[in-house]
Short mmCIF file of C-alpha atoms in Angstrom, two decimals:
data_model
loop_
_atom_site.label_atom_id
_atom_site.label_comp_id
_atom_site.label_asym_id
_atom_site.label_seq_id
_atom_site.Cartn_x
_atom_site.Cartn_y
_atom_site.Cartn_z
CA UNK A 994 0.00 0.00 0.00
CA UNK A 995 1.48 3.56 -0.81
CA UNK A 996 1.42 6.23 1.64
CA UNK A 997 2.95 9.96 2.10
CA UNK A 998 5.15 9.71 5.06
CA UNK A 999 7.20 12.84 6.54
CA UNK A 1000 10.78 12.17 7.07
CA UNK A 1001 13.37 13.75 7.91
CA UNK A 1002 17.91 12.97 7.04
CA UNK A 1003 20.79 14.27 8.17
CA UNK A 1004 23.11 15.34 5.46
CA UNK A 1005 26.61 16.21 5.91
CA UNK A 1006 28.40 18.84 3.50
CA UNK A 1007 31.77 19.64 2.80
CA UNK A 1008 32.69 23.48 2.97
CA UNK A 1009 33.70 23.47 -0.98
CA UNK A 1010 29.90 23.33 -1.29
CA UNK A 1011 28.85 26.29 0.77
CA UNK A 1012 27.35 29.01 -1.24
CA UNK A 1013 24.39 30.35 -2.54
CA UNK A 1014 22.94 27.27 -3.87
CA UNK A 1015 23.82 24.71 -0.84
CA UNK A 1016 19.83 24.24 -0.40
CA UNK A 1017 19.81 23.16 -4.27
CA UNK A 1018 22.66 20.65 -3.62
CA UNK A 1019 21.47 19.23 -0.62
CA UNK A 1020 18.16 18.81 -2.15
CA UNK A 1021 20.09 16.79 -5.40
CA UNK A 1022 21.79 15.37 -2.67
CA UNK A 1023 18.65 13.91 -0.69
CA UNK A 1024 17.14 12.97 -3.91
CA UNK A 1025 20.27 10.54 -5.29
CA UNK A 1026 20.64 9.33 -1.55
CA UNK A 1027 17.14 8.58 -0.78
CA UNK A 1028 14.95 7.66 -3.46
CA UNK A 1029 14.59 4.07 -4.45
CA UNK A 1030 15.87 2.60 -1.26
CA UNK A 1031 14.58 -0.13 1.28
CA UNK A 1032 14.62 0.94 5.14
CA UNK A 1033 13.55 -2.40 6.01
CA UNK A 1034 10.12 -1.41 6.70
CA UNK A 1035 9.29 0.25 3.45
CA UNK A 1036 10.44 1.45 0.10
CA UNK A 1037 11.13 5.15 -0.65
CA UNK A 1038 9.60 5.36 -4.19
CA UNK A 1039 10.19 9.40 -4.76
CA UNK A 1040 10.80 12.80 -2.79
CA UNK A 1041 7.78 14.69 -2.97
CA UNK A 1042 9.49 18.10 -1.55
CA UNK A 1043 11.75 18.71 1.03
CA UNK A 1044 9.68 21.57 2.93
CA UNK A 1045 13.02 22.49 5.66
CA UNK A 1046 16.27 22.50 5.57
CA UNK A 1047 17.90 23.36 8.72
CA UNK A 1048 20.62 25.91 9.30
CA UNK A 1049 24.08 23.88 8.88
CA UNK A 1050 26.27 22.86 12.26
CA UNK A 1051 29.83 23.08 11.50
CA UNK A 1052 31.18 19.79 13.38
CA UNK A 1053 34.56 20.20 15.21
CA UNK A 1054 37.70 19.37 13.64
CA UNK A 1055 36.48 18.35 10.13
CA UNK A 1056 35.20 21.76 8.77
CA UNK A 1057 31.71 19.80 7.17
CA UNK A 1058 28.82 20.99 7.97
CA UNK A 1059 25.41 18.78 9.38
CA UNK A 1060 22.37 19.74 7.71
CA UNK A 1061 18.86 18.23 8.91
CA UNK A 1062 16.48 17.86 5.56
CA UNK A 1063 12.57 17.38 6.56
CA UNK A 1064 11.08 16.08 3.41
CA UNK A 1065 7.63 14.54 2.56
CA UNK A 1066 8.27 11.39 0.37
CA UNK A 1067 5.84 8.24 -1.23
CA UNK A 1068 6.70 5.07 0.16
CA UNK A 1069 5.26 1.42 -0.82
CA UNK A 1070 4.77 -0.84 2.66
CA UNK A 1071 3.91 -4.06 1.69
CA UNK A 1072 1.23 -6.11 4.00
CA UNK A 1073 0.59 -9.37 4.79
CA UNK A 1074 -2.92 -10.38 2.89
CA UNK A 1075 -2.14 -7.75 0.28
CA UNK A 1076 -2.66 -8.74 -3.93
CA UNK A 1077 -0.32 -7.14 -5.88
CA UNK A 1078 0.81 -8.08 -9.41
CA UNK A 1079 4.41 -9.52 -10.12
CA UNK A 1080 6.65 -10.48 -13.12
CA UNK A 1081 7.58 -14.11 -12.66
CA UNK A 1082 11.55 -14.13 -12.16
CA UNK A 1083 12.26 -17.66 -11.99
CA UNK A 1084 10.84 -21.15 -11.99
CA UNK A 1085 12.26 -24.51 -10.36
CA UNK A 1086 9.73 -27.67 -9.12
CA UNK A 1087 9.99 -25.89 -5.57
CA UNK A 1088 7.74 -22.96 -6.94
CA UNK A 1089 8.35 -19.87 -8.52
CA UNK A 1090 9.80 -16.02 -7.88
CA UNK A 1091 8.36 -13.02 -8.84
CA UNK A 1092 8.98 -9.70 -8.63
CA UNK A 1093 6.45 -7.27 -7.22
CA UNK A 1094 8.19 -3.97 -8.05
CA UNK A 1095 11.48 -3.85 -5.92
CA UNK A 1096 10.18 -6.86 -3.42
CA UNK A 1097 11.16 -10.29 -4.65
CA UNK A 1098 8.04 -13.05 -3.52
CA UNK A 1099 8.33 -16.73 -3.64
CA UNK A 1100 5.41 -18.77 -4.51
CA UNK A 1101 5.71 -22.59 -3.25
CA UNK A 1102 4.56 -25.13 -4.88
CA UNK A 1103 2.23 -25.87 -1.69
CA UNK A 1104 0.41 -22.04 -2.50
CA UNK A 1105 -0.41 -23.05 -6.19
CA UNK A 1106 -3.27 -24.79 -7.28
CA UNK A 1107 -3.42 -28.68 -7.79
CA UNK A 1108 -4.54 -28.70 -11.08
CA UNK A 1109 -1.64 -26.22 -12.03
CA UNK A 1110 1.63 -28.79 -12.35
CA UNK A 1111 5.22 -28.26 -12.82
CA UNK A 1112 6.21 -29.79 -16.53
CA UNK A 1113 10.21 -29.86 -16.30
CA UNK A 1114 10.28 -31.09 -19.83
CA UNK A 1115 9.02 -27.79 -21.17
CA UNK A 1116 11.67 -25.45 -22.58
CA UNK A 1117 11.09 -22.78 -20.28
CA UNK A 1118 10.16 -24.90 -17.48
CA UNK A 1119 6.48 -23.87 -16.34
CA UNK A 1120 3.73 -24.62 -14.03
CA UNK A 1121 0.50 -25.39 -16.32
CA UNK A 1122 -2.55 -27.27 -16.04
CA UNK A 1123 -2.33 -27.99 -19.61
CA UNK A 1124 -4.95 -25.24 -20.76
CA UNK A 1125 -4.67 -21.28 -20.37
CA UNK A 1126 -2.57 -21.18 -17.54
CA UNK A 1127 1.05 -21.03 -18.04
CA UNK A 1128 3.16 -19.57 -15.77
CA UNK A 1129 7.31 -19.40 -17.21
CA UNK A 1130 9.66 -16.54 -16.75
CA UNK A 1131 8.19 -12.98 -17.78
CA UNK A 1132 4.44 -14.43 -17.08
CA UNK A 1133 2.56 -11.23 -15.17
CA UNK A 1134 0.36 -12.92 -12.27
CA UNK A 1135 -1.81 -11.79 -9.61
CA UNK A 1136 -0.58 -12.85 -6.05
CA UNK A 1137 -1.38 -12.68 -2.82
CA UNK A 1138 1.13 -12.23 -0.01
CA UNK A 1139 1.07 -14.48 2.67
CA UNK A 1140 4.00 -12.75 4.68
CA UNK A 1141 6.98 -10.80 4.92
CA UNK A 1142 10.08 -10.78 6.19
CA UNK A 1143 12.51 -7.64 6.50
CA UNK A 1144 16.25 -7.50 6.73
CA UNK A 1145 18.56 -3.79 7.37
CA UNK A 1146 18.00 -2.87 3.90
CA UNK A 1147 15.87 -5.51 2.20
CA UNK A 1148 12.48 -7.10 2.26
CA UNK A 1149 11.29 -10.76 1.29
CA UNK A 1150 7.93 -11.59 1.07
CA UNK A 1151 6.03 -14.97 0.22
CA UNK A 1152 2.99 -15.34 -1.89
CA UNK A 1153 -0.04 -17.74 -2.88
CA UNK A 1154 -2.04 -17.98 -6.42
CA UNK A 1155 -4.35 -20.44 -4.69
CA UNK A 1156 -7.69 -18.17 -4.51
CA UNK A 1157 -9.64 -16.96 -6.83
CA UNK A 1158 -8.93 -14.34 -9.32
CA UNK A 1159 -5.07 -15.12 -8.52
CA UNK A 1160 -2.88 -16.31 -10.74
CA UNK A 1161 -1.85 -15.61 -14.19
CA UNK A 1162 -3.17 -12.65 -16.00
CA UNK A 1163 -4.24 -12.73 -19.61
#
């Protein structure tokens, strides 16, 4: 689910930077630092604004300057019983992985319907149930996940296509 959160960083600046366009920079700055990263809880998908920029504190002995940046930035927090769509990554007669975005979800073969088998002899291999369901690499599905799991600066989540209106789309 996507939501605008308020955050705030701490940038650091070196004094060849001071000048009259230090709030430009540190904005750039913010920008290639921030956007498109995993905290662990959530991804930062783009900087809205950054609304205040502190007045810099020039830290002892180093001559760089601490700037605090509050910005307002859309983030994607995947949940637990959440559908999303996914490309399909990878498949192997354990299941399958799919990419939802940035979060990579493994589907087991235990979350896929019965009628939908793994055919190893197929060049891609592919879970089918020998009619209009194929799912191979680059298949778009509909999944839903079953759980998360974060680490420092990743997420993992697993997934099931064995509801209805899940699975491969057409």
């Amino acid at each position: 689910m996507f939501f605008l959160y308020e955050l705030d960083r701490v940038i650091t600046l070196h004094p060849s930077f001071f000048g009259p366009r230090v709030k430009e920079y540190l904005t750039n700055r913010l920008l290639e630092d921030v956007e498109g990263t995993c905290t662990g809880r959530y991804y930062i998908i783009c900087v809205m604004d950054a609304y205040d920029i502190s007045e810099g504190r020039i830290m002892p002995s180093s001559g760089v300057a601490e700037f605090t940046v509050h910005y307002r930035a859309v983030v994607w927090r995947p949940f637990k019983g959440e559908t999303v769509d996914a490309v399909v990554n990878s498949v192997n007669k354990m299941g399958f992985f799919a990419d939802v975005g940035p979060l990579p979800v493994f589907v087991s073969n235990h979350l896929i319907p019965g009628e939908i088998k793994f055919d190893a002899n197929a060049t891609p291999p592919q879970y089918t149930d020998n009619g209009d369901q194929v799912i191979e690499k680059g298949t778009h599905i509909r999944i839903k996940l079953i759980g998360t799991r974060s680490d420092v600066g990743s997420m993992y989540a697993i997934g099931s296509i064995k509801e209805d209106y899940l699975g491969a789309l057409n």
